[in-house]
PDB file of C-alpha atoms in Angstrom:
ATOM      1  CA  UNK A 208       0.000   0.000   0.000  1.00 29.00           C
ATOM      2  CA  UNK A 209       2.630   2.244  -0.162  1.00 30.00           C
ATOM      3  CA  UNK A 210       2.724   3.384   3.656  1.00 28.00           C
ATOM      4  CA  UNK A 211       5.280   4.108   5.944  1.00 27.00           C
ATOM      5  CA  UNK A 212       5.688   0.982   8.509  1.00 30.00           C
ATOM      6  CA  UNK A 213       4.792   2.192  11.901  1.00 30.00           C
ATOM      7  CA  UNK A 214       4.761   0.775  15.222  1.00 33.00           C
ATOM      8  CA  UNK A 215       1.755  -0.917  16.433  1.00 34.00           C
ATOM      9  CA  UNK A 216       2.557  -0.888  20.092  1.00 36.00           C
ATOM     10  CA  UNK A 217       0.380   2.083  20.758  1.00 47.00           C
ATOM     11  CA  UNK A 218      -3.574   2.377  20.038  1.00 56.00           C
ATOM     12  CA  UNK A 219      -3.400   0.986  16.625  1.00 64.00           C
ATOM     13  CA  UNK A 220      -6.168   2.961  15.457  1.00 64.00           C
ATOM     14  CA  UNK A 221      -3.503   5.882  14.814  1.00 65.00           C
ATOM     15  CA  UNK A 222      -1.826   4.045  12.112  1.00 66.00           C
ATOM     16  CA  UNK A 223      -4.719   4.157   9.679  1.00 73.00           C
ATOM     17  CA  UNK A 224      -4.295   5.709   6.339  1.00 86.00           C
ATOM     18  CA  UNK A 225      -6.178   8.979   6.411  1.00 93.00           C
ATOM     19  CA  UNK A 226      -8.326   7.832   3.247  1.00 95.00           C
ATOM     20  CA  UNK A 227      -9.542   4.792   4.938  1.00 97.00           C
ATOM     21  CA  UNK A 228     -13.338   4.702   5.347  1.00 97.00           C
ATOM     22  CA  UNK A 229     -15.239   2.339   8.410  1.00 98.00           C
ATOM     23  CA  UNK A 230     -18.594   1.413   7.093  1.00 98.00           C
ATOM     24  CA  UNK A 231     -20.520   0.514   9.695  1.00 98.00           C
ATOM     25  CA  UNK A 232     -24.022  -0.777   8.700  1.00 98.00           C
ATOM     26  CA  UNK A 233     -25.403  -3.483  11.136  1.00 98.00           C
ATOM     27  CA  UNK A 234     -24.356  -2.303  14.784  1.00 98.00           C
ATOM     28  CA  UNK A 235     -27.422  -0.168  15.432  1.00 98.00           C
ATOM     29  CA  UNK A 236     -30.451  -1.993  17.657  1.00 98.00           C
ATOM     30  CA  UNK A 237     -32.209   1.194  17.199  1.00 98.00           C
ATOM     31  CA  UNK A 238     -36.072   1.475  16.439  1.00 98.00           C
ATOM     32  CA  UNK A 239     -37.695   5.047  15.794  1.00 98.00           C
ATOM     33  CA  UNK A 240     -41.114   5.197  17.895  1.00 97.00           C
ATOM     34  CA  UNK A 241     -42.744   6.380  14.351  1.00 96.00           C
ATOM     35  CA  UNK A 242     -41.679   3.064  12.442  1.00 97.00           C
ATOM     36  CA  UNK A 243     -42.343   0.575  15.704  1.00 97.00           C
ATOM     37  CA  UNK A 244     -45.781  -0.041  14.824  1.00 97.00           C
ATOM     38  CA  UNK A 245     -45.143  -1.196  11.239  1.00 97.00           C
ATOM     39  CA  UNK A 246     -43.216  -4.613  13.094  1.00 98.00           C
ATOM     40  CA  UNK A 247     -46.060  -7.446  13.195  1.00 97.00           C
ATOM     41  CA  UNK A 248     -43.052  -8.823  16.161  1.00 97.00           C
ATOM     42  CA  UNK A 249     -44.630  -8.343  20.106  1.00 97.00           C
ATOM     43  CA  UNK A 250     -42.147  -6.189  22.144  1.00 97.00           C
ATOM     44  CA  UNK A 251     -40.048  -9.703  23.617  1.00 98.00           C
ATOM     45  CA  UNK A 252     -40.480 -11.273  19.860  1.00 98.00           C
ATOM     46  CA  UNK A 253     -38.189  -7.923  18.208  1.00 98.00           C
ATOM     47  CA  UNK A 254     -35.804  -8.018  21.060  1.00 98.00           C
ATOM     48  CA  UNK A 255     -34.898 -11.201  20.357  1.00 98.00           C
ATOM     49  CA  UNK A 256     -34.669 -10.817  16.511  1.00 98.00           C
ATOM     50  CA  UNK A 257     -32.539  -7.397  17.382  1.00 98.00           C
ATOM     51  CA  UNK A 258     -30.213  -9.846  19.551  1.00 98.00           C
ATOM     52  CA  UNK A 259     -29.603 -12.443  16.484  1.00 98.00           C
ATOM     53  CA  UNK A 260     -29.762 -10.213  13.726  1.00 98.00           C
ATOM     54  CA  UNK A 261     -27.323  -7.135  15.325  1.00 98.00           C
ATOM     55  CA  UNK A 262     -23.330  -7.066  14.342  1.00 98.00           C
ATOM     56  CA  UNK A 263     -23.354  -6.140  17.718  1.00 98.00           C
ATOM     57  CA  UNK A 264     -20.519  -3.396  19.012  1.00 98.00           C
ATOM     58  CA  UNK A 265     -18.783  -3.881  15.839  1.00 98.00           C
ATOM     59  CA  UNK A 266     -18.489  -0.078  15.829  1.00 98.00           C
ATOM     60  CA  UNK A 267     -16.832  -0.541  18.697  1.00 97.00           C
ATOM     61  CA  UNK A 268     -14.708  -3.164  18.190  1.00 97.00           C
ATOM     62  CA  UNK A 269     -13.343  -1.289  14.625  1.00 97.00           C
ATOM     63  CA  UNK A 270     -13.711   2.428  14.659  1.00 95.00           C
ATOM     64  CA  UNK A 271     -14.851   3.623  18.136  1.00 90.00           C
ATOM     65  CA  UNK A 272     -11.632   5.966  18.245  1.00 88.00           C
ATOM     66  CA  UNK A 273     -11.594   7.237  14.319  1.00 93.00           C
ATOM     67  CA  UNK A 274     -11.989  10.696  13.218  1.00 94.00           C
ATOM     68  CA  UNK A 275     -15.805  10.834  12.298  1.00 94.00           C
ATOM     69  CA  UNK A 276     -15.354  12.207   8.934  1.00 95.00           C
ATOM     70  CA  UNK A 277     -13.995   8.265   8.470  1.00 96.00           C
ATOM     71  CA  UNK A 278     -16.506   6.559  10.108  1.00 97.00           C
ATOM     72  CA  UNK A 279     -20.334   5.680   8.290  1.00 98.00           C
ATOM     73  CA  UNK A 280     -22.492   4.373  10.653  1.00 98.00           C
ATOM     74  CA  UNK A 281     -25.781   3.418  10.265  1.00 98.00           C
ATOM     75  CA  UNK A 282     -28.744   4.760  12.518  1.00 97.00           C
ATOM     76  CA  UNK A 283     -31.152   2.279  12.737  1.00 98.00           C
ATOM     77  CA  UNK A 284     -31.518  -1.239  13.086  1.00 98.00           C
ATOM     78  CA  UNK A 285     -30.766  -3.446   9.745  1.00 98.00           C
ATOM     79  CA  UNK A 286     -34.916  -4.490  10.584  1.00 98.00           C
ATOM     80  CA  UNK A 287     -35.630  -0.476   9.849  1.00 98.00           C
ATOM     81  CA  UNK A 288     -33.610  -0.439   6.780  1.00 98.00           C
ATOM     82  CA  UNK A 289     -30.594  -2.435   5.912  1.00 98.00           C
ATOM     83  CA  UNK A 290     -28.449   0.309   3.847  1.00 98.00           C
ATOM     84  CA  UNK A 291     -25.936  -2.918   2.633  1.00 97.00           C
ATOM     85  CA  UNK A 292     -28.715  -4.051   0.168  1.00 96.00           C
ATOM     86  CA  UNK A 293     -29.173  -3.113  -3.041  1.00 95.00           C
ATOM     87  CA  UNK A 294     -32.366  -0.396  -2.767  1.00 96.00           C
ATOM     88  CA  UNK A 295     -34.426  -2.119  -5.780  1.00 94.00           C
ATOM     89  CA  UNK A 296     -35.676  -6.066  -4.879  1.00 95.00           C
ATOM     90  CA  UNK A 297     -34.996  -6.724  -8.144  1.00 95.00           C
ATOM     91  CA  UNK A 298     -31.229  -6.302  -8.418  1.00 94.00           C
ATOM     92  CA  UNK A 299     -31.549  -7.610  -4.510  1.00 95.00           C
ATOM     93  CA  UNK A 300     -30.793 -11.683  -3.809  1.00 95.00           C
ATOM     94  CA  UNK A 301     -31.977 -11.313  -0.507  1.00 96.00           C
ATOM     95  CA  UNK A 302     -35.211 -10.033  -1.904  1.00 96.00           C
ATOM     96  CA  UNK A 303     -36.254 -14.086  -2.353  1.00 95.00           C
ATOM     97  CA  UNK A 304     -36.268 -14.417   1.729  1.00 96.00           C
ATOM     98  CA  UNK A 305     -38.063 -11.251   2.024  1.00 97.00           C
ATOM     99  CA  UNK A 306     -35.189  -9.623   3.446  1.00 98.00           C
ATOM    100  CA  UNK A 307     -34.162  -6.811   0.810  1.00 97.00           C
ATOM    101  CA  UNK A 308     -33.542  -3.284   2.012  1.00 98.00           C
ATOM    102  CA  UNK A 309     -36.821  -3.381   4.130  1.00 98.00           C
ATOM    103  CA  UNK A 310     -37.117  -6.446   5.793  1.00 98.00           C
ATOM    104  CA  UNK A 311     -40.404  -8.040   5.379  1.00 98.00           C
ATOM    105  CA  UNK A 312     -39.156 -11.472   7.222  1.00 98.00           C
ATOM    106  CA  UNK A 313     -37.528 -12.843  10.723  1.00 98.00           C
ATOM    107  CA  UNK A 314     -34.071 -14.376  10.382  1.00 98.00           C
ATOM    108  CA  UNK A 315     -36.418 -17.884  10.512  1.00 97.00           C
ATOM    109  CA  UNK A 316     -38.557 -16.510   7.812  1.00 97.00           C
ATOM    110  CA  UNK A 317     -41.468 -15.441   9.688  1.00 97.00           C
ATOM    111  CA  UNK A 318     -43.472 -12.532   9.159  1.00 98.00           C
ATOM    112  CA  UNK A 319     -41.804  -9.008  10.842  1.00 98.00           C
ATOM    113  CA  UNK A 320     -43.910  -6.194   9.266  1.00 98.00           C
ATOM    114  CA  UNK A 321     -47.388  -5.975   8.419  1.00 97.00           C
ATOM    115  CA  UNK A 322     -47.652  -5.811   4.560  1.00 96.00           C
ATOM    116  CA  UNK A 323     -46.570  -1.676   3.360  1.00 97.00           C
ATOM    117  CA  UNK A 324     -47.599   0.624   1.321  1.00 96.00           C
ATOM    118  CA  UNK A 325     -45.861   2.077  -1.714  1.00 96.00           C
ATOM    119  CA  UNK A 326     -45.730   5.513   0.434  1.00 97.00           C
ATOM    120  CA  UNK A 327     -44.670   4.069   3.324  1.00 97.00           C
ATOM    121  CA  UNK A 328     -41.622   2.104   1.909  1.00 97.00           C
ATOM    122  CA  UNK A 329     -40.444   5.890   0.078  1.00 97.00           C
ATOM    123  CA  UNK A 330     -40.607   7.422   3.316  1.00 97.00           C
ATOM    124  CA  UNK A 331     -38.368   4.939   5.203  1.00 98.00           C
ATOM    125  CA  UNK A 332     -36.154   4.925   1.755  1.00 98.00           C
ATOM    126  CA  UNK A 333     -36.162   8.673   2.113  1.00 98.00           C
ATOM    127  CA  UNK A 334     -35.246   9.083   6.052  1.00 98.00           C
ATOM    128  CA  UNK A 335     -32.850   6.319   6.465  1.00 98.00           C
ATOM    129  CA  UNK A 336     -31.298   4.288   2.750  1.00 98.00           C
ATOM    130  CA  UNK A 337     -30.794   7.132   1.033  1.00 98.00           C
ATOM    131  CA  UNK A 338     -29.128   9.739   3.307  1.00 98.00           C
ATOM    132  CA  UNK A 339     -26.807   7.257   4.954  1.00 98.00           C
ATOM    133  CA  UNK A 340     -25.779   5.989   0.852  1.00 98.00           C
ATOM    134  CA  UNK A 341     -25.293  10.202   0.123  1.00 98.00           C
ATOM    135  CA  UNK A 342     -22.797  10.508   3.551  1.00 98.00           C
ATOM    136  CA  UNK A 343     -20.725   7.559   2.195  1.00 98.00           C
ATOM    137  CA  UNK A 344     -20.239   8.780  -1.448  1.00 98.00           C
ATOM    138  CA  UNK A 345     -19.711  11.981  -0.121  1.00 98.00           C
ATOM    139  CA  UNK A 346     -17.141  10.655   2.316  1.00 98.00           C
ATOM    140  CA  UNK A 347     -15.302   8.231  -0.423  1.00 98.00           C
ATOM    141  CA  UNK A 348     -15.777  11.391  -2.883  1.00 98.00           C
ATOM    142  CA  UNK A 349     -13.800  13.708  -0.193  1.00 98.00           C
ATOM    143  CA  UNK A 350     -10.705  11.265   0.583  1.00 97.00           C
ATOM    144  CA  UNK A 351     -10.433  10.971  -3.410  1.00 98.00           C
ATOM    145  CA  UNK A 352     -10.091  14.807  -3.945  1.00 98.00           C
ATOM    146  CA  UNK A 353      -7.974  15.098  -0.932  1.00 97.00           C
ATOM    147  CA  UNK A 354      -6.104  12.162  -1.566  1.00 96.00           C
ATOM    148  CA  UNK A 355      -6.083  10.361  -4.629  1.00 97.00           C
ATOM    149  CA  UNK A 356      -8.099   6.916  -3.454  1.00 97.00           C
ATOM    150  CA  UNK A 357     -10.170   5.705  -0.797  1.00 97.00           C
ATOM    151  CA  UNK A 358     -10.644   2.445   0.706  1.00 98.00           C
ATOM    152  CA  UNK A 359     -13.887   1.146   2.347  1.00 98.00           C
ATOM    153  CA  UNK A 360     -13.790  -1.098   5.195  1.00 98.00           C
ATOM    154  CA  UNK A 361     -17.054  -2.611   5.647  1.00 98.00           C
ATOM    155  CA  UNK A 362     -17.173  -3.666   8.916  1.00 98.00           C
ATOM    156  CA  UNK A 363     -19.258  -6.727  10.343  1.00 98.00           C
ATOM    157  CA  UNK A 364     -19.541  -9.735  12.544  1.00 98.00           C
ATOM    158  CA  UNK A 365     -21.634 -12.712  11.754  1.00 98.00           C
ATOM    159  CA  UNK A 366     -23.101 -15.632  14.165  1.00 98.00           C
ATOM    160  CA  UNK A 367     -21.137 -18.793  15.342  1.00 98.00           C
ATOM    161  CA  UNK A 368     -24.297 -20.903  14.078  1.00 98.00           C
ATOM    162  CA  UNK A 369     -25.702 -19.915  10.700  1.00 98.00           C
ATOM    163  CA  UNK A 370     -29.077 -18.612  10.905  1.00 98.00           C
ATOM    164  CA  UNK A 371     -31.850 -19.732   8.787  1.00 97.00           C
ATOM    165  CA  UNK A 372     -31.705 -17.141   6.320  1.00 97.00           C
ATOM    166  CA  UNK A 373     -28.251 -17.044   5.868  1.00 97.00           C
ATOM    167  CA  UNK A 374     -26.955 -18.999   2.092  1.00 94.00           C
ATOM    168  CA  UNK A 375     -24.412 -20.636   3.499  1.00 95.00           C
ATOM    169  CA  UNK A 376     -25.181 -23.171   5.741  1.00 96.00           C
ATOM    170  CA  UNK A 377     -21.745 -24.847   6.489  1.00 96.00           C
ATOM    171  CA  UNK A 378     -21.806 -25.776  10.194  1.00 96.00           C
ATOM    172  CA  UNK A 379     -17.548 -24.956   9.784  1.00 97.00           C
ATOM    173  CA  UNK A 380     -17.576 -21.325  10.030  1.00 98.00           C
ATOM    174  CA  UNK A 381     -14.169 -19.686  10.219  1.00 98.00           C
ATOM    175  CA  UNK A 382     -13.130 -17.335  13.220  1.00 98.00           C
ATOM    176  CA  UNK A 383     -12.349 -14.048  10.486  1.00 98.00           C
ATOM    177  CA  UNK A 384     -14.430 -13.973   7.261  1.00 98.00           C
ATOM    178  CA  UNK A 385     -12.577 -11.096   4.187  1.00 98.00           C
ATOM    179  CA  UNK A 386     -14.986 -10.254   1.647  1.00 98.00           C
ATOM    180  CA  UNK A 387     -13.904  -9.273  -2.239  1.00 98.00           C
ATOM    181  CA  UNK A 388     -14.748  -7.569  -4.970  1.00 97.00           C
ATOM    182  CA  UNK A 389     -13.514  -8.648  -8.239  1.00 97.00           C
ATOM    183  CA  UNK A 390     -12.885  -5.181  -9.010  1.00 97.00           C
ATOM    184  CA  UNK A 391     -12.167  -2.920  -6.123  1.00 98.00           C
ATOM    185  CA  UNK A 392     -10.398  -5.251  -4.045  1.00 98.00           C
ATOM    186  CA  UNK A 393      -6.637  -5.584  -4.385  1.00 97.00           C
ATOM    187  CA  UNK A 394      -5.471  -8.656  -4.204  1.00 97.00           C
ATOM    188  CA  UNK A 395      -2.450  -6.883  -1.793  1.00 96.00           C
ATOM    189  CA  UNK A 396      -4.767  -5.940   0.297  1.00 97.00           C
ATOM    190  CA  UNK A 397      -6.133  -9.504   0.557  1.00 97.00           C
ATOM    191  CA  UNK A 398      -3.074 -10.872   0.795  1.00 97.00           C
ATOM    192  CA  UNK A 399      -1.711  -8.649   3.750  1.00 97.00           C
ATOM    193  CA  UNK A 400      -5.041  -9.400   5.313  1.00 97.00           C
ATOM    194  CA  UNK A 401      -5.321 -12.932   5.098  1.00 98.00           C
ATOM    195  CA  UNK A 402      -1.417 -12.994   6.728  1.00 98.00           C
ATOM    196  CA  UNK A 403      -1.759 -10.629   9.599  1.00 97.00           C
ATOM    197  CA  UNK A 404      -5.138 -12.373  10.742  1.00 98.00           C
ATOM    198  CA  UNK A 405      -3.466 -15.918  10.504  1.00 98.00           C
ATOM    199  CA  UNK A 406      -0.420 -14.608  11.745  1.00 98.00           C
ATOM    200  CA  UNK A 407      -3.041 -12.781  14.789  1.00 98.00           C
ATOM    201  CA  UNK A 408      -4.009 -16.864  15.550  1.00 98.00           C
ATOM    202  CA  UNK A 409      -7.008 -16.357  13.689  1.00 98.00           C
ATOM    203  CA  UNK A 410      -8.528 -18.692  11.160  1.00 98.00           C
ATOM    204  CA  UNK A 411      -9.229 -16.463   8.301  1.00 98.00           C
ATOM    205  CA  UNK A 412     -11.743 -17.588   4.653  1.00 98.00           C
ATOM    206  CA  UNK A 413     -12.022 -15.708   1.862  1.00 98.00           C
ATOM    207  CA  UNK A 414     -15.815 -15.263   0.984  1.00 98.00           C
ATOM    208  CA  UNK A 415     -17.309 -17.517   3.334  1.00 97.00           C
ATOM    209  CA  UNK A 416     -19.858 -17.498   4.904  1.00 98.00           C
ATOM    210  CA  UNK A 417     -20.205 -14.264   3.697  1.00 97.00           C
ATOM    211  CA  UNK A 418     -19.013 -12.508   0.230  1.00 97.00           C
ATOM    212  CA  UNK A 419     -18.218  -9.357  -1.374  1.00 96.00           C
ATOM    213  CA  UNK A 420     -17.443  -5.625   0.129  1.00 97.00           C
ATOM    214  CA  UNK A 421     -19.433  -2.280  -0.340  1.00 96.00           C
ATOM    215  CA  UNK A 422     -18.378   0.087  -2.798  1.00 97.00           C
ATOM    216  CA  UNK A 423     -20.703   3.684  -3.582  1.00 97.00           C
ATOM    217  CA  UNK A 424     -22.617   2.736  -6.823  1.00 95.00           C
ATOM    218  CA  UNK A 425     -21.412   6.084  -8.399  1.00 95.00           C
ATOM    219  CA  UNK A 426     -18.216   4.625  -8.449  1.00 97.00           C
ATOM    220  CA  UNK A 427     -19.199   0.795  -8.484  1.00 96.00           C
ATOM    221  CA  UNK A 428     -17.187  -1.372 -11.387  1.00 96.00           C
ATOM    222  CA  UNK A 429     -15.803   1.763 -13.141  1.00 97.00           C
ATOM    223  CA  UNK A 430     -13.670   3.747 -10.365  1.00 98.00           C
ATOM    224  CA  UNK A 431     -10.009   1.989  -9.741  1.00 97.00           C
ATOM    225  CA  UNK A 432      -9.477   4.592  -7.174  1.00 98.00           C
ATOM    226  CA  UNK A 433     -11.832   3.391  -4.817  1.00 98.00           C
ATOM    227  CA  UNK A 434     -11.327  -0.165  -3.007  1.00 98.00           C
ATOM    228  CA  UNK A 435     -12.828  -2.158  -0.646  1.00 98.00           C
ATOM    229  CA  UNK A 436     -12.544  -4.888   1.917  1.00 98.00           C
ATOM    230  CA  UNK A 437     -15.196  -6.752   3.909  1.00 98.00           C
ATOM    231  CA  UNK A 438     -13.881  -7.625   7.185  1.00 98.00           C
ATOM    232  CA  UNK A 439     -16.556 -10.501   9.526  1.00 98.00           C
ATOM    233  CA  UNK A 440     -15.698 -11.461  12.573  1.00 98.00           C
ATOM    234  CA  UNK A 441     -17.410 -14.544  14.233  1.00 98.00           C
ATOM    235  CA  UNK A 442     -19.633 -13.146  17.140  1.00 98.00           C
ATOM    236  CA  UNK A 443     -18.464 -15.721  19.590  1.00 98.00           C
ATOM    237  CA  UNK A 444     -14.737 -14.172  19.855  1.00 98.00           C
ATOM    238  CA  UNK A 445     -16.288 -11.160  21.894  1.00 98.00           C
ATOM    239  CA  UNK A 446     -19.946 -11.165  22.673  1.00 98.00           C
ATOM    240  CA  UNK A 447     -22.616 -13.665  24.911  1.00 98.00           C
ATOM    241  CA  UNK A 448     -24.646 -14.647  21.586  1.00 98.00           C
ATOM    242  CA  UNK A 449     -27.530 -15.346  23.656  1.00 98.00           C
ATOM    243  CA  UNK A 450     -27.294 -11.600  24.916  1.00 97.00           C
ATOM    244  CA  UNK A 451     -25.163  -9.564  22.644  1.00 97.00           C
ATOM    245  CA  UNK A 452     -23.387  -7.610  25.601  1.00 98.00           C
ATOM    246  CA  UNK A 453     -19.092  -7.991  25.347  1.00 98.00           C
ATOM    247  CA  UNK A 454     -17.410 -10.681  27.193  1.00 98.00           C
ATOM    248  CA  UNK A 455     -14.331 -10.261  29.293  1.00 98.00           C
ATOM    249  CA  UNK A 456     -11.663 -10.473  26.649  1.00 97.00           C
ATOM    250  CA  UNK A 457     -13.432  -7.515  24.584  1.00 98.00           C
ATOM    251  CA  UNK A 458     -10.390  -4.972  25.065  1.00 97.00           C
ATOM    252  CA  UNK A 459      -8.374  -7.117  24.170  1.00 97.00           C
ATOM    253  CA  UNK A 460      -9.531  -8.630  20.981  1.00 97.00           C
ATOM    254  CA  UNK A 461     -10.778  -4.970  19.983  1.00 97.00           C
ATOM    255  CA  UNK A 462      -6.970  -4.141  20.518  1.00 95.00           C
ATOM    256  CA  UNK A 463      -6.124  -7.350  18.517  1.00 97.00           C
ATOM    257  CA  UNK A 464      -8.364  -7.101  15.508  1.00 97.00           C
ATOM    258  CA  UNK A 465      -7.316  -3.020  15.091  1.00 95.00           C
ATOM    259  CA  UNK A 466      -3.913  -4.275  15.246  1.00 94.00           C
ATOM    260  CA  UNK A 467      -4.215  -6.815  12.246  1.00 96.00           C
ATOM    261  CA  UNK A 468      -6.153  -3.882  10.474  1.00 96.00           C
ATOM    262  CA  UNK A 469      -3.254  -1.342  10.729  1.00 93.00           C
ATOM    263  CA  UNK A 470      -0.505  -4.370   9.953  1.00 94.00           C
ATOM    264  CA  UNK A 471      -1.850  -5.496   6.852  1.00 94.00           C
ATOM    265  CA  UNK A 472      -2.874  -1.534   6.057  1.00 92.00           C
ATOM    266  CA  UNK A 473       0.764  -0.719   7.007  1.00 85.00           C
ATOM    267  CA  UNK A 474       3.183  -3.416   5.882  1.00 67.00           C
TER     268      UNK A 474
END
């Protein structure tokens, strides 16, 4: 990457390249009072889908110390409006499971929201898709005319135990998951990834159980200047599944999964 090696013995969030983005699009659990009475789900019934479908304190555990013009976070819950789906059901997969940009479905395929209206779904596209897809193209767009590139980070975590949604359903799920892109993923940036997670202890897949990494569509499959990297970490490593609050070791594997970040960023 071209960047000066630096020493990771301090809070490795400091070593970051300053064109680095931290997408951030699954930590929120929050619900907006206006939209609550659109979920089908009884008040105990949407806690617990919040609990299995949350990347729970991933903000946290990858950007909770970044400058905020290189951190976009999402600020709802993924079962208001999941902004790392494609906006039209059409070009959507997850569409099929009823789970496109506005979730229709549970994680077990259940109904979540009562059937909406054409004006309904605009105004949730409107408050919530939209705005948070303009602050990352504007973001990307600023660290190109400042500095030549940018490079998206999308940031997740994903459950021990595939969920019933989920494509994959391989029971071996690895303890790191990087996500590609054919076109804005480097493949020295996947490289220095997949060695300073193994070389962390980790065991690190390519593209499973999850694939591919979030690029603005203004500059989707046309802009070399603008990469990306998916980066899933199995939920097990630092959270109580059954509860989503940290475990004991959280520092410390924040610390550790920062520090494989900066290494492979850094050389």
């Amino acid at each position: 990457m071209g960047i000066t090696k630096v020493s990771l013995l301090e809070n490795p969030l400091s070593t970051f390249s300053p064109w680095v983005i931290f997408h951030i699009p699954h930590d929120s659990t929050v619900i907006p009072q206006e939209v609550r009475s659109q979920f089908s789900l009884g008040d105990q019934a949407l806690s617990d889908e919040l609990i299995k479908m949350t990347d729970h304190h991933t903000f946290d555990l990858f950007a909770k110390e970044m400058p905020s013009n290189q951190v976009i976070r999402s600020l709802v819950s993924r079962l208001v409006m999941d902004v790392e789906r494609f906006e039209d059901d059409v070009q959507e997969l997850m569409s099929q499971k009823g789970m496109g940009a506005i979730y229709m479905n549970t994680h077990a395929g259940l109904p979540l929201r009562h059937p909406l209206t054409q004006a309904e779904r605009e105004i949730l596209l409107s408050n919530w898709y939209r705005p948070h897809h303009l602050a990352l193209t504007d973001a990307v767009n600023q660290m190109i005319a400042q500095y030549g590139q940018a490079l998206v980070i999308d940031a997740h975590s994903f459950p021990a135990v595939a969920l019933p949604y989920e494509l994959d359903q391989n029971p071996d799920r690895p303890e790191i998951c990087i996500g590609t892109d054919d076109f804005h993923t480097p493949s020295a940036l996947v490289n220095a990834m997949t060695e300073a997670f193994s070389n962390a202890g980790f065991d690190v897949r390519l593209n499973s159980p999850f694939a591919g990494a979030l690029v603005p569509m203004n500059h989707y499959g046309k802009d070399p200047r603008v990469s990306a990297v998916m980066i899933e970490v199995r939920r097990d490593l630092y959270i109580d599944e059954t509860t989503g609050l940290p475990l004991a070791n959280f520092d410390q594997m924040t610390q550790k999964i920062q520090g494989c970040i900066a290494k492979s960023l850094n050389g």
